[in-house]
XYZ file of N, CA and C in Angstrom:
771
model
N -73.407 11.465 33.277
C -72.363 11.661 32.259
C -72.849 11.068 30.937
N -72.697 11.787 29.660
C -73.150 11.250 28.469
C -72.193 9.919 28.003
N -72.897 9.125 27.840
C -72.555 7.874 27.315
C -71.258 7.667 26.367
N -71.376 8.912 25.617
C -70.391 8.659 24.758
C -68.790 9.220 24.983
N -69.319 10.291 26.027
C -67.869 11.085 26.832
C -67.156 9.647 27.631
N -68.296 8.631 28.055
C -68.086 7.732 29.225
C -67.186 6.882 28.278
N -67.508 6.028 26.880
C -67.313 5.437 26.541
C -65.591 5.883 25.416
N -65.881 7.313 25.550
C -64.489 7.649 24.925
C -63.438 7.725 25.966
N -63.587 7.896 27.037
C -62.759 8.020 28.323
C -62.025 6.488 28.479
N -63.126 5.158 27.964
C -62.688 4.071 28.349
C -61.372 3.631 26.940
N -61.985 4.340 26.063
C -61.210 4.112 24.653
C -59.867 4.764 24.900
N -59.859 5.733 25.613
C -58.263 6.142 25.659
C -57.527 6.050 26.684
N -58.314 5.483 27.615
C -57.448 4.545 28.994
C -57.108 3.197 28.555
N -57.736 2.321 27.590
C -57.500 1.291 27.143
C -55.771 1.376 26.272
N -56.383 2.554 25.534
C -54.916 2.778 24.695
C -53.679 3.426 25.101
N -53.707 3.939 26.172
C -52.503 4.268 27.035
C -52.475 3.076 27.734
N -53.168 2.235 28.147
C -52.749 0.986 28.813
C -52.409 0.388 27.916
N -52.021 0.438 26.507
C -51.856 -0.704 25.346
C -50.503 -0.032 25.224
N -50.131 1.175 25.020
C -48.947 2.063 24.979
C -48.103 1.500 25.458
N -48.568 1.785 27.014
C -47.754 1.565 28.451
C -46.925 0.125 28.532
N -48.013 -0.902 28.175
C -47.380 -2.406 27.907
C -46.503 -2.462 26.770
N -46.502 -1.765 25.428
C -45.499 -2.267 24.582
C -44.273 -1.089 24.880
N -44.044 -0.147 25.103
C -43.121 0.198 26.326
C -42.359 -0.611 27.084
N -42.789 -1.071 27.605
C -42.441 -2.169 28.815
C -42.348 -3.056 27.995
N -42.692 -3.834 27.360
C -42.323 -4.914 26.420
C -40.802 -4.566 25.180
N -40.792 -3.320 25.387
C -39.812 -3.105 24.307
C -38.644 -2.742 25.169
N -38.681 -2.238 26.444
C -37.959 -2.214 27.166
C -37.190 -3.548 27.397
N -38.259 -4.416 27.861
C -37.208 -5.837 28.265
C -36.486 -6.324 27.253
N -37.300 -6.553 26.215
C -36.283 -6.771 25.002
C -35.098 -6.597 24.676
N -35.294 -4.779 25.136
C -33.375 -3.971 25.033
C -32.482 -5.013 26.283
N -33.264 -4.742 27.345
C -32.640 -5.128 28.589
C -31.754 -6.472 28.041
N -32.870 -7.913 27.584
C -32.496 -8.674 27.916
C -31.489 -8.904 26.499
N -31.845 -8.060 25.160
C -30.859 -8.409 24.124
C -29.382 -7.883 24.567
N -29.257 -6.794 25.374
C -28.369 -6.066 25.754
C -27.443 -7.399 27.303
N -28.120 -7.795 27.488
C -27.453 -8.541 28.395
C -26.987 -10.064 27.742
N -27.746 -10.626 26.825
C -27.439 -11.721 25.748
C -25.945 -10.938 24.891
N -26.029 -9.717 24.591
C -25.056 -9.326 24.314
C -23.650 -9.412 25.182
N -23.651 -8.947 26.030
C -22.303 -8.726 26.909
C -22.566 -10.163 27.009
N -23.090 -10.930 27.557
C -22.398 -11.814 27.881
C -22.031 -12.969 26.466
N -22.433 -12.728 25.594
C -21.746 -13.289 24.592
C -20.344 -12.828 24.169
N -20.478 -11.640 24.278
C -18.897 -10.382 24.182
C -17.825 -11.423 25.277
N -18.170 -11.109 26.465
C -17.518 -12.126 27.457
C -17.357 -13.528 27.588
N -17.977 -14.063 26.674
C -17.906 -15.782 26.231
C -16.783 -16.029 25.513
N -16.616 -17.269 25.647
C -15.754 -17.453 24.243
C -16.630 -18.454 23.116
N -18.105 -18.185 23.091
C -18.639 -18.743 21.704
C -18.394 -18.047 20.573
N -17.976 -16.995 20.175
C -17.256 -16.357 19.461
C -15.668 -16.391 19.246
N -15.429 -16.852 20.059
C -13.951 -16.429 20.073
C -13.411 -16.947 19.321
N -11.980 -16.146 19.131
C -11.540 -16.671 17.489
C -10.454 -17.955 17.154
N -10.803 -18.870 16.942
C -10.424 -19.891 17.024
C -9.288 -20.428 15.163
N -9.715 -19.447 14.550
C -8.698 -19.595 13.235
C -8.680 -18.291 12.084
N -7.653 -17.793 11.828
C -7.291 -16.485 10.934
C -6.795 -17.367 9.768
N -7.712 -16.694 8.488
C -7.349 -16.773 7.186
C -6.503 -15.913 6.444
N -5.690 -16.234 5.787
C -5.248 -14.846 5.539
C -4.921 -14.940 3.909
N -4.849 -14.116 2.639
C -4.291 -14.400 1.153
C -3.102 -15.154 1.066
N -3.117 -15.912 0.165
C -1.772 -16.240 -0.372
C -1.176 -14.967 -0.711
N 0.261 -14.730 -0.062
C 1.120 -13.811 -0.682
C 2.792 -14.368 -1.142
N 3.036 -13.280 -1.673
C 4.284 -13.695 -2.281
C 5.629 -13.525 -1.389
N 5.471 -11.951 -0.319
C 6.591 -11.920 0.039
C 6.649 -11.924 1.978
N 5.473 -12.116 2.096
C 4.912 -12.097 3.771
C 4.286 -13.220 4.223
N 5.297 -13.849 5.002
C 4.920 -15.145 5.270
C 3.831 -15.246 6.449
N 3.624 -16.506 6.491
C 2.259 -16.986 7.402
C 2.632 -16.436 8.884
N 4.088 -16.789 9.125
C 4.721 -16.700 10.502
C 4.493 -14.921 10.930
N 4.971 -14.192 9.766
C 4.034 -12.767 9.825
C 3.105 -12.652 10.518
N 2.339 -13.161 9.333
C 0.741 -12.589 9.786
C 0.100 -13.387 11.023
N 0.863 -14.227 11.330
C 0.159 -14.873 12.876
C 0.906 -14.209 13.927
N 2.108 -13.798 13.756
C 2.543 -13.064 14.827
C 1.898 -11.406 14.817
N 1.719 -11.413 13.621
C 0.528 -9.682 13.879
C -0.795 -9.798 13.822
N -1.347 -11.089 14.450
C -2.820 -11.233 14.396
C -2.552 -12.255 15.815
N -1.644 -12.125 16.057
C -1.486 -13.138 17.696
C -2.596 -12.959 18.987
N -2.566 -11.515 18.798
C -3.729 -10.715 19.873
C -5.193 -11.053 19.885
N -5.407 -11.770 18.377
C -6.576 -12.006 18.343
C -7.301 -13.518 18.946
N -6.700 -14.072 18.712
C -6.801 -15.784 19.047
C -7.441 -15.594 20.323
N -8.694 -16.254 20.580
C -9.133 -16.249 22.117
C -10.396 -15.337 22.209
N -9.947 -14.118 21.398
C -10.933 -12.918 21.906
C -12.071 -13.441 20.996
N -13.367 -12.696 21.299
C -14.407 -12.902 20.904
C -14.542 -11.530 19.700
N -15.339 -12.401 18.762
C -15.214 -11.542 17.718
C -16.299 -10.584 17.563
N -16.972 -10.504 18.941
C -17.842 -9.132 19.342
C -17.167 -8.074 20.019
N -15.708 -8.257 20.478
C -14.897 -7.596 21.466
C -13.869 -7.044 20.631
N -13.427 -7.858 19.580
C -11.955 -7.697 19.070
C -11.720 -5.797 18.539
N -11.194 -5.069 17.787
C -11.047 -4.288 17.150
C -10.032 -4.600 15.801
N -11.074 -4.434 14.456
C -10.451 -5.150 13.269
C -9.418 -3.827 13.592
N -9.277 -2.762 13.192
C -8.631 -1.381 13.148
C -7.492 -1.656 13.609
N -7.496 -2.268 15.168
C -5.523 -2.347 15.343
C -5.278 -3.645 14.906
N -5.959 -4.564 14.387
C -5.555 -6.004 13.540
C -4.840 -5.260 12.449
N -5.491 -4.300 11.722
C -4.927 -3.544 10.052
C -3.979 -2.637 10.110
N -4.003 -1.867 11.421
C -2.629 -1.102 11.749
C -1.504 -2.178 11.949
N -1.580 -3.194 12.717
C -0.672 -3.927 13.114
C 0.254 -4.658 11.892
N -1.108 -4.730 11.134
C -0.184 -6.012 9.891
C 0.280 -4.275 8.439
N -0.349 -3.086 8.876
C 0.549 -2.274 7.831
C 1.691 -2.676 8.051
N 1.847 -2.338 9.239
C 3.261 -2.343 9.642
C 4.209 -3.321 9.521
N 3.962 -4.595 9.010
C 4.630 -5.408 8.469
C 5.734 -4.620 6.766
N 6.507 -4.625 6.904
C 7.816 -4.284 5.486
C 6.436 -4.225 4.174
N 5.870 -5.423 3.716
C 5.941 -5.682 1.972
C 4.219 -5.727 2.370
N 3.433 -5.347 3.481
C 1.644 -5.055 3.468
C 1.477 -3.713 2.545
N 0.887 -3.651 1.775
C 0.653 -2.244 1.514
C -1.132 -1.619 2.104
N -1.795 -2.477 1.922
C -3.178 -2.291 2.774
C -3.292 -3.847 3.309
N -4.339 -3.728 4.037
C -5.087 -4.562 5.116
C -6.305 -4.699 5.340
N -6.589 -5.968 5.144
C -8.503 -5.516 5.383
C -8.565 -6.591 6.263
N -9.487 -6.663 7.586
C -9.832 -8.035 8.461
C -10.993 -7.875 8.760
N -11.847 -8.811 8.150
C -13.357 -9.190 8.509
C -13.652 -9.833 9.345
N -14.623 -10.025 9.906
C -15.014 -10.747 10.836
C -16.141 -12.221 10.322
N -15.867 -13.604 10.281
C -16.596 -14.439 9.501
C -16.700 -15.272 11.267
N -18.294 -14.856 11.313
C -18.660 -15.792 12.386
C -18.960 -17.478 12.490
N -18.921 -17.934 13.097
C -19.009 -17.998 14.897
C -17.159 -18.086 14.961
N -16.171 -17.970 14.642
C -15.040 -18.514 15.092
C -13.327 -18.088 14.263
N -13.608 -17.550 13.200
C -13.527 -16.944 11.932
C -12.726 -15.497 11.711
N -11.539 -15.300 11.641
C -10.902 -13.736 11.069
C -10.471 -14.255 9.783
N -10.767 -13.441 8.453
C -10.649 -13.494 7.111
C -9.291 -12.209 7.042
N -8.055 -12.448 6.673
C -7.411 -11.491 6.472
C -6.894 -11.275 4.334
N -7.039 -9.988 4.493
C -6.971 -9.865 3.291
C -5.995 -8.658 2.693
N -4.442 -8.981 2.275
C -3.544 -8.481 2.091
C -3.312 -8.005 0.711
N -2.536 -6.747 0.692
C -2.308 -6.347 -1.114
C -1.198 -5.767 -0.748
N 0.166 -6.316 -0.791
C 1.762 -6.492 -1.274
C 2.092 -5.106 -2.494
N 2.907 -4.503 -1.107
C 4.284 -3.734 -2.142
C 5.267 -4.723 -3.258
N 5.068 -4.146 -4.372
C 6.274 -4.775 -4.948
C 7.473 -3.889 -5.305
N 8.666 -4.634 -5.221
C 10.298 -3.965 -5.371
C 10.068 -3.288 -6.695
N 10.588 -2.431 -6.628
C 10.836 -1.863 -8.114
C 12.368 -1.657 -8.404
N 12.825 -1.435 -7.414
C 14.561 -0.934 -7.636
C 15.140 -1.579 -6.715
N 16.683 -2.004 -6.439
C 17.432 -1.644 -5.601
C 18.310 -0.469 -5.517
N 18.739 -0.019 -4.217
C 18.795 0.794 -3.658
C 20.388 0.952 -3.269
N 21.274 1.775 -3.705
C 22.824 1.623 -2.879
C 22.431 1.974 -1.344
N 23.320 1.132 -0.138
C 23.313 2.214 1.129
C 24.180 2.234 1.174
N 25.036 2.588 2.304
C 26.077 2.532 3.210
C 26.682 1.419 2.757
N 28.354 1.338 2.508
C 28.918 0.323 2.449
C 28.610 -0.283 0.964
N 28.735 -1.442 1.630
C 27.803 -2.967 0.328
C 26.476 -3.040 0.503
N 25.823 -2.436 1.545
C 24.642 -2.841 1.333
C 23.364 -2.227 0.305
N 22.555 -3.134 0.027
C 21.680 -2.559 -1.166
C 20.653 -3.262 -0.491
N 19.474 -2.496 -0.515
C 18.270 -2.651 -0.052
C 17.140 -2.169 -1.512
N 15.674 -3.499 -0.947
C 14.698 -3.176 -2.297
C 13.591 -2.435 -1.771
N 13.263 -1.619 -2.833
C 12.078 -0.442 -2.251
C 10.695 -0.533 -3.445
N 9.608 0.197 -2.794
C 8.456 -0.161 -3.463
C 8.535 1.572 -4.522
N 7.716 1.459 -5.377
C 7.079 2.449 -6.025
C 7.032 3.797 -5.560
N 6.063 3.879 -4.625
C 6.470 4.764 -3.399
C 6.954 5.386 -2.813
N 8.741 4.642 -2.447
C 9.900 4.846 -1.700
C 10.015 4.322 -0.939
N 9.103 3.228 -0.418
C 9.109 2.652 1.208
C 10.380 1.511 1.109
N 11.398 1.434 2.150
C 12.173 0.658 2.243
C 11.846 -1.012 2.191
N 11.753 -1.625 1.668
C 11.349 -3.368 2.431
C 12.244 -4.503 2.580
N 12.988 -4.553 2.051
C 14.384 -5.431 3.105
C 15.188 -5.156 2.216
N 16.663 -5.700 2.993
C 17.976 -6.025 2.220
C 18.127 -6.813 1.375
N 18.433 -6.203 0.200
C 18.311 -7.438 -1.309
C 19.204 -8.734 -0.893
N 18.672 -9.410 -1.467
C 19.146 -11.288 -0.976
C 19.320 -11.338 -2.464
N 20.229 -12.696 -2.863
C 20.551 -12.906 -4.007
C 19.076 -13.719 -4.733
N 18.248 -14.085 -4.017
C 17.168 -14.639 -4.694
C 15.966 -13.621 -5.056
N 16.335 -12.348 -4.574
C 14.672 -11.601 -4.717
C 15.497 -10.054 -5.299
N 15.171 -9.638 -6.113
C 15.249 -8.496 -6.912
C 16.761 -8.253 -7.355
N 17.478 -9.101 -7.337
C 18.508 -8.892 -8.210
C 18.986 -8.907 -9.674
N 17.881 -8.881 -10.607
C 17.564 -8.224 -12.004
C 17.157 -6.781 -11.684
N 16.950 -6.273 -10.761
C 15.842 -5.187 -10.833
C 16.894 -3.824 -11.145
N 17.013 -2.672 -11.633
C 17.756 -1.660 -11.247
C 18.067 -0.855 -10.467
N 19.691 -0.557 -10.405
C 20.377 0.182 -9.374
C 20.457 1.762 -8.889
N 19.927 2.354 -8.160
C 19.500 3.755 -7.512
C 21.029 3.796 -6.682
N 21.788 4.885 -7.453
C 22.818 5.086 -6.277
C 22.693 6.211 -5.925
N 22.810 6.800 -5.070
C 22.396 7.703 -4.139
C 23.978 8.561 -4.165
N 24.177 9.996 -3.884
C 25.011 10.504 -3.491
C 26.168 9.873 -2.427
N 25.732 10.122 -1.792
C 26.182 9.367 -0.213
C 25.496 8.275 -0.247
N 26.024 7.316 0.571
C 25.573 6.197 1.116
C 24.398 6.272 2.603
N 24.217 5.891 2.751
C 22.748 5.846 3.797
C 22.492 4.681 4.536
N 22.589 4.622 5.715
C 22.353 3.238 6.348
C 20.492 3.219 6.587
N 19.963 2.573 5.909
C 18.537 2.292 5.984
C 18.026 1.206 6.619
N 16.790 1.791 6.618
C 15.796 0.863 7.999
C 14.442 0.161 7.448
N 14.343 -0.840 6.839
C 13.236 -1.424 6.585
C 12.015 -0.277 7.316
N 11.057 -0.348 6.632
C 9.847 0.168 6.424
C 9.731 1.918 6.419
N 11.304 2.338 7.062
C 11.193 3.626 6.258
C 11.157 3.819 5.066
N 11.266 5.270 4.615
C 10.702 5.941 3.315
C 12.114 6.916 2.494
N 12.602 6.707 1.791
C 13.760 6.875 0.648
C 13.388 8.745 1.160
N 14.702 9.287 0.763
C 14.424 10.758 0.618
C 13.766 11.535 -0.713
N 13.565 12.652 -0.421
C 13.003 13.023 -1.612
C 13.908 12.925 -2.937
N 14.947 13.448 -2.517
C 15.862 13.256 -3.696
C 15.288 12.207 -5.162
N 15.833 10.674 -4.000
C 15.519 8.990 -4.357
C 14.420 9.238 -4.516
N 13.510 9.988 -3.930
C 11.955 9.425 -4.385
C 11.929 9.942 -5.874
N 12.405 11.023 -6.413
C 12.321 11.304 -7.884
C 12.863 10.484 -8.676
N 13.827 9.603 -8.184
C 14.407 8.740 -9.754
C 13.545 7.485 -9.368
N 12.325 7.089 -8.925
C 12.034 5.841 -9.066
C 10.686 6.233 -10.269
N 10.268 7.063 -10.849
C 9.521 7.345 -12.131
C 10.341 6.390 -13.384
N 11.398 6.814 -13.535
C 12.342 6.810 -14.374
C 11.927 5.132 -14.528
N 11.961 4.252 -13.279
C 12.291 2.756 -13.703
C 10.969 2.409 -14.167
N 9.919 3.268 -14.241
C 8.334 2.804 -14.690
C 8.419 2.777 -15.996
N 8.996 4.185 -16.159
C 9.182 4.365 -18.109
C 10.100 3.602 -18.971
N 11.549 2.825 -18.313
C 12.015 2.097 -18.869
C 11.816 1.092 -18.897
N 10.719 0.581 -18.372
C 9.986 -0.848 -18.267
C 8.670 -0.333 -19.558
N 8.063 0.830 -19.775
C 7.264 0.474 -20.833
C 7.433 0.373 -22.279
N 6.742 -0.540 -23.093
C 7.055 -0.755 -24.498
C 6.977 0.373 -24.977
N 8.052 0.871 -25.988
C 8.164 1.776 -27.340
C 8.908 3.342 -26.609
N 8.369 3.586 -25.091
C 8.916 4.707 -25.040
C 10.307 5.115 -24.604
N 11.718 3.989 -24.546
C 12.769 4.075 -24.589
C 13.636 2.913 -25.217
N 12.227 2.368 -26.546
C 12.860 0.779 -27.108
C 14.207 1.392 -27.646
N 15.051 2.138 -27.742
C 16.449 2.288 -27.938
C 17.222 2.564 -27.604
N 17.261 2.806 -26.142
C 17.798 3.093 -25.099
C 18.318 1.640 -24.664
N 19.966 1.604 -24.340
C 20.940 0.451 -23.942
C 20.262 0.070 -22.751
N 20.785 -0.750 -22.696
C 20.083 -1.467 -20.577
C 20.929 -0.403 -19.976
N 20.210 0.109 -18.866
C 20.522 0.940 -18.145
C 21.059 -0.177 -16.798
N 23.010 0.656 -16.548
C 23.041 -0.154 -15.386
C 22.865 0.071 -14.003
N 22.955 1.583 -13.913
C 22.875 2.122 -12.565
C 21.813 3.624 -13.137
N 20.980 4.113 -12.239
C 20.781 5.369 -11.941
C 21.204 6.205 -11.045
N 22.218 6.922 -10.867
C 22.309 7.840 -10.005
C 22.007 9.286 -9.430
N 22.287 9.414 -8.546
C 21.178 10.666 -8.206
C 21.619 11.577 -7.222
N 22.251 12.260 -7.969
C 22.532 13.964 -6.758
C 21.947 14.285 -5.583
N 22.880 14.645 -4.518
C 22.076 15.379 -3.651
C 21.128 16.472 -4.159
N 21.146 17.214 -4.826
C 20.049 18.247 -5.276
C 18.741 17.411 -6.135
N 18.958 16.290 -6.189
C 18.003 15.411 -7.121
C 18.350 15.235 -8.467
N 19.112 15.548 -9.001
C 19.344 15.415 -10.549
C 19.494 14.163 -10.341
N 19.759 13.573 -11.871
C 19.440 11.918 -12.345
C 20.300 11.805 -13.424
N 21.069 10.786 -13.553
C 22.266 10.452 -14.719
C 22.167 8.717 -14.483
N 21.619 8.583 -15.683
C 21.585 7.380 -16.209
C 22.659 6.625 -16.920
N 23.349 5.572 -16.022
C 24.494 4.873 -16.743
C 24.392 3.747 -17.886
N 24.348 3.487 -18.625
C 24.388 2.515 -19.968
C 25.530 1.631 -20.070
N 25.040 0.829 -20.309
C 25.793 -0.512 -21.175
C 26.425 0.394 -22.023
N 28.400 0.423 -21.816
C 29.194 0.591 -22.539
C 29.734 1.791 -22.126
N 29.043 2.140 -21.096
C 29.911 3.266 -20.313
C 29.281 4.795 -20.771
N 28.276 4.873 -21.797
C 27.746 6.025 -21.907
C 26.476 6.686 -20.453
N 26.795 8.205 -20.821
C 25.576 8.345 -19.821
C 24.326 9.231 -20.039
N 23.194 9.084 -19.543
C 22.365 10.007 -20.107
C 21.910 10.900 -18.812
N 22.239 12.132 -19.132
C 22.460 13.729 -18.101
C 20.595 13.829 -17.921
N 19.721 13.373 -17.336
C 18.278 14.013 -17.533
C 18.172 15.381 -16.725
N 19.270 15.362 -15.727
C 18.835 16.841 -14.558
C 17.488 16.427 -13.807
N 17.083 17.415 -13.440
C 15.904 17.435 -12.188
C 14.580 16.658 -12.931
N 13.835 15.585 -11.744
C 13.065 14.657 -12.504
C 11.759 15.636 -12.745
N 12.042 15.982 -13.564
C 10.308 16.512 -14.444
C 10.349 16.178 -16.023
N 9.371 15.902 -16.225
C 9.453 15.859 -18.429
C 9.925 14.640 -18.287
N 10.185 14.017 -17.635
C 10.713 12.481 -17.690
C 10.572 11.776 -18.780
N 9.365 11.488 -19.410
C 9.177 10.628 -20.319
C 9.801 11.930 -21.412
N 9.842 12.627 -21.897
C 9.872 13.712 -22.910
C 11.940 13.420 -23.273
N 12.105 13.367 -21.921
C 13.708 13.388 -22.028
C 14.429 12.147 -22.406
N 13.496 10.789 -21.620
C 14.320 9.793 -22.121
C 13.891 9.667 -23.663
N 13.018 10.218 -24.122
C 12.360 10.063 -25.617
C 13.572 10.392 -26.169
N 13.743 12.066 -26.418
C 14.905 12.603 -26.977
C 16.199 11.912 -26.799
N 16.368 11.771 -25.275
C 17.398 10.742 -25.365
C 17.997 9.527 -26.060
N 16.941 8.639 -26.159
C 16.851 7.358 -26.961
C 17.058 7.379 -28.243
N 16.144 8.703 -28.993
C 16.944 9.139 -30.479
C 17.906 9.651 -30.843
N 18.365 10.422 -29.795
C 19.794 10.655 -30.008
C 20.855 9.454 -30.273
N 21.179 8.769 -29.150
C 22.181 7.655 -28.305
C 21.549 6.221 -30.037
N 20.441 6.103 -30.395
C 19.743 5.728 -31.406
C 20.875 5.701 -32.567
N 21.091 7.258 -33.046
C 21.619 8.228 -34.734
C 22.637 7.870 -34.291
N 23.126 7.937 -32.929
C 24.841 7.798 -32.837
C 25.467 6.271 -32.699
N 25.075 5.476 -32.278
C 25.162 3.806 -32.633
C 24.504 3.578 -34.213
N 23.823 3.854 -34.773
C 23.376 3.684 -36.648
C 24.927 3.764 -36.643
N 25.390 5.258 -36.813
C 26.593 5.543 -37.400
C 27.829 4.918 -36.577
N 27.871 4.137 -36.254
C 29.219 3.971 -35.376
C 29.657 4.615 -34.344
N 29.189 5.169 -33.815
C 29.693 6.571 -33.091
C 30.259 6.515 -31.380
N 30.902 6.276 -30.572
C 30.613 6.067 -29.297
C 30.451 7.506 -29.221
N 29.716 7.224 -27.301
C 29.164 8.594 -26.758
C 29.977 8.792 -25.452
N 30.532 9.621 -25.080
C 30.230 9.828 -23.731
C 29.372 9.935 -22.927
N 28.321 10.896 -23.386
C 26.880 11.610 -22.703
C 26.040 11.861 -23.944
N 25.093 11.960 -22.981
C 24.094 12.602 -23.349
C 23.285 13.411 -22.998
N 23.286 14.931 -22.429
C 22.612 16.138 -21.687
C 21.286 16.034 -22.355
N 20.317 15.560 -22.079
C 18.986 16.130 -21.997
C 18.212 17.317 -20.780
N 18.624 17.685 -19.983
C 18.232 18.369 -18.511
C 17.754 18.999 -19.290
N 18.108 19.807 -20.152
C 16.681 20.859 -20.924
C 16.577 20.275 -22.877
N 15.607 19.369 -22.769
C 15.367 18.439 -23.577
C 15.600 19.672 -25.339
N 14.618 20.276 -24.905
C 14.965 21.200 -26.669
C 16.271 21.812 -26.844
N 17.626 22.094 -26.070
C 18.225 21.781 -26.348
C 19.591 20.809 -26.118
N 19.767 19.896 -26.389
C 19.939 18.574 -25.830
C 21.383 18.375 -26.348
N 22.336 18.433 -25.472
C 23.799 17.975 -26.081
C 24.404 16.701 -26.134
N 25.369 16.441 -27.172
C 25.864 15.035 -26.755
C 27.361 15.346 -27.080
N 27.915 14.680 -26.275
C 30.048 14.600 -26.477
C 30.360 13.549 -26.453
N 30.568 12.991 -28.045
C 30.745 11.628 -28.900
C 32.898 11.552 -28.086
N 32.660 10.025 -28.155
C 34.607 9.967 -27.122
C 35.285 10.041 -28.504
């Protein structure tokens, strides 16, 4: 046999035997990282021994430990952040949820809060505060949103924390964004109630008993504009109002008492 056929034969049995071993070497590796794994999963050197969570304003600690209760114990190779963040949506005033994992011992929770924008008439006496949105979040208490403005609803409605306002209600909560911004209703009286048709229309009640007619919420900002200059010319001059029809802003009525 030529020497060099002999000597290439040995060159590539050498290197399939070099193959073959890091194979097998990369194999155990999986094996044994894969078994360092589970049984760390099944340890409790991970396990979660303390949840951080933001300072918030309207969701207390007792909250968020009772919707992160599941976690305490488990190992934070096992846990699932996903139903930690479903669990605490579902808290009234969470609006998102984020939960990290900060090892060896460690859940970081990190909350961003609905805020009230209105209260809400229901059923009866009761008045409940709702977010931006429409989402219900509790029954107004005399310490938390009682400056805020009044949404009366056709009918009354017995509501359920963390449900969602009807469509109707969901159209007049625009309205309380624009009367909160500078210049675009600076002459417009404090508004004391908004009310709101079953079909959705919107009639804005005023300090002094006047009202402003907007009709169905579209053009919003366009109407309380017109509005404001109107209700404006008619207080210059002395004038009381009854109303004020804006529902179709270009042409816009008013019936002075």
């Amino acid at each position: 046999m030529d020497d060099r056929v002999r000597d290439r034969r040995r060159l590539v049995t050498r290197q399939r035997g070099r193959r073959r071993g890091t194979l097998l070497a990369v194999a155990a590796i999986v094996i044994v990282a894969g078994g360092l794994f589970l049984w760390l999963r099944s340890s409790d050197v991970f396990a979660v021994r303390q949840i951080n969570a933001t300072v918030t304003l309207c969701v207390s600690e007792q909250e968020v430990a009772e919707a992160t209760a599941s976690a305490m114990g488990v190992s934070l190779l096992k846990l699932s952040t996903d139903d930690l963040e479903e669990e605490l949506r579902g808290l009234p005033y969470v609006r998102s949820a984020q939960v990290y994992r900060e090892f060896p011992n460690t859940l970081e929770v990190r909350l961003v809060e609905y805020e009230p924008v209105a209260r809400l008439q229901g059923e009866g006496e009761g008045v409940w505060l709702v977010s931006e949105d429409g989402r219900v979040l509790e029954k107004a208490k005399a310490t938390r949103g009682v400056n805020l403005p009044l949404v009366v609803p056709a009918s009354g409605t017995d509501y359920t924390v963390g449900e969602q306002v009807s469509r109707a209600i969901l159209g007049a909560l625009p309205v309380l964004v624009l009367l909160h911004e500078e210049g675009a209703v600076a002459d417009l009286p404090k508004v004391r109630h908004i009310a709101v048709s079953a079909a959705g229309a919107l009639v804005l009640q005023l300090d002094g008993g006047a009202e402003v007619r907007l009709g169905e919420p579209g053009g919003l900002e366009y109407k309380l504009r017109v509005a404001a200059e109107l209700v404006e010319r008619y207080l210059r001059d002395e004038q009381q109002i009854e109303y004020v029809d804006v529902s179709v802003p270009e042409r816009p009525a008013v019936k002075p008492k």
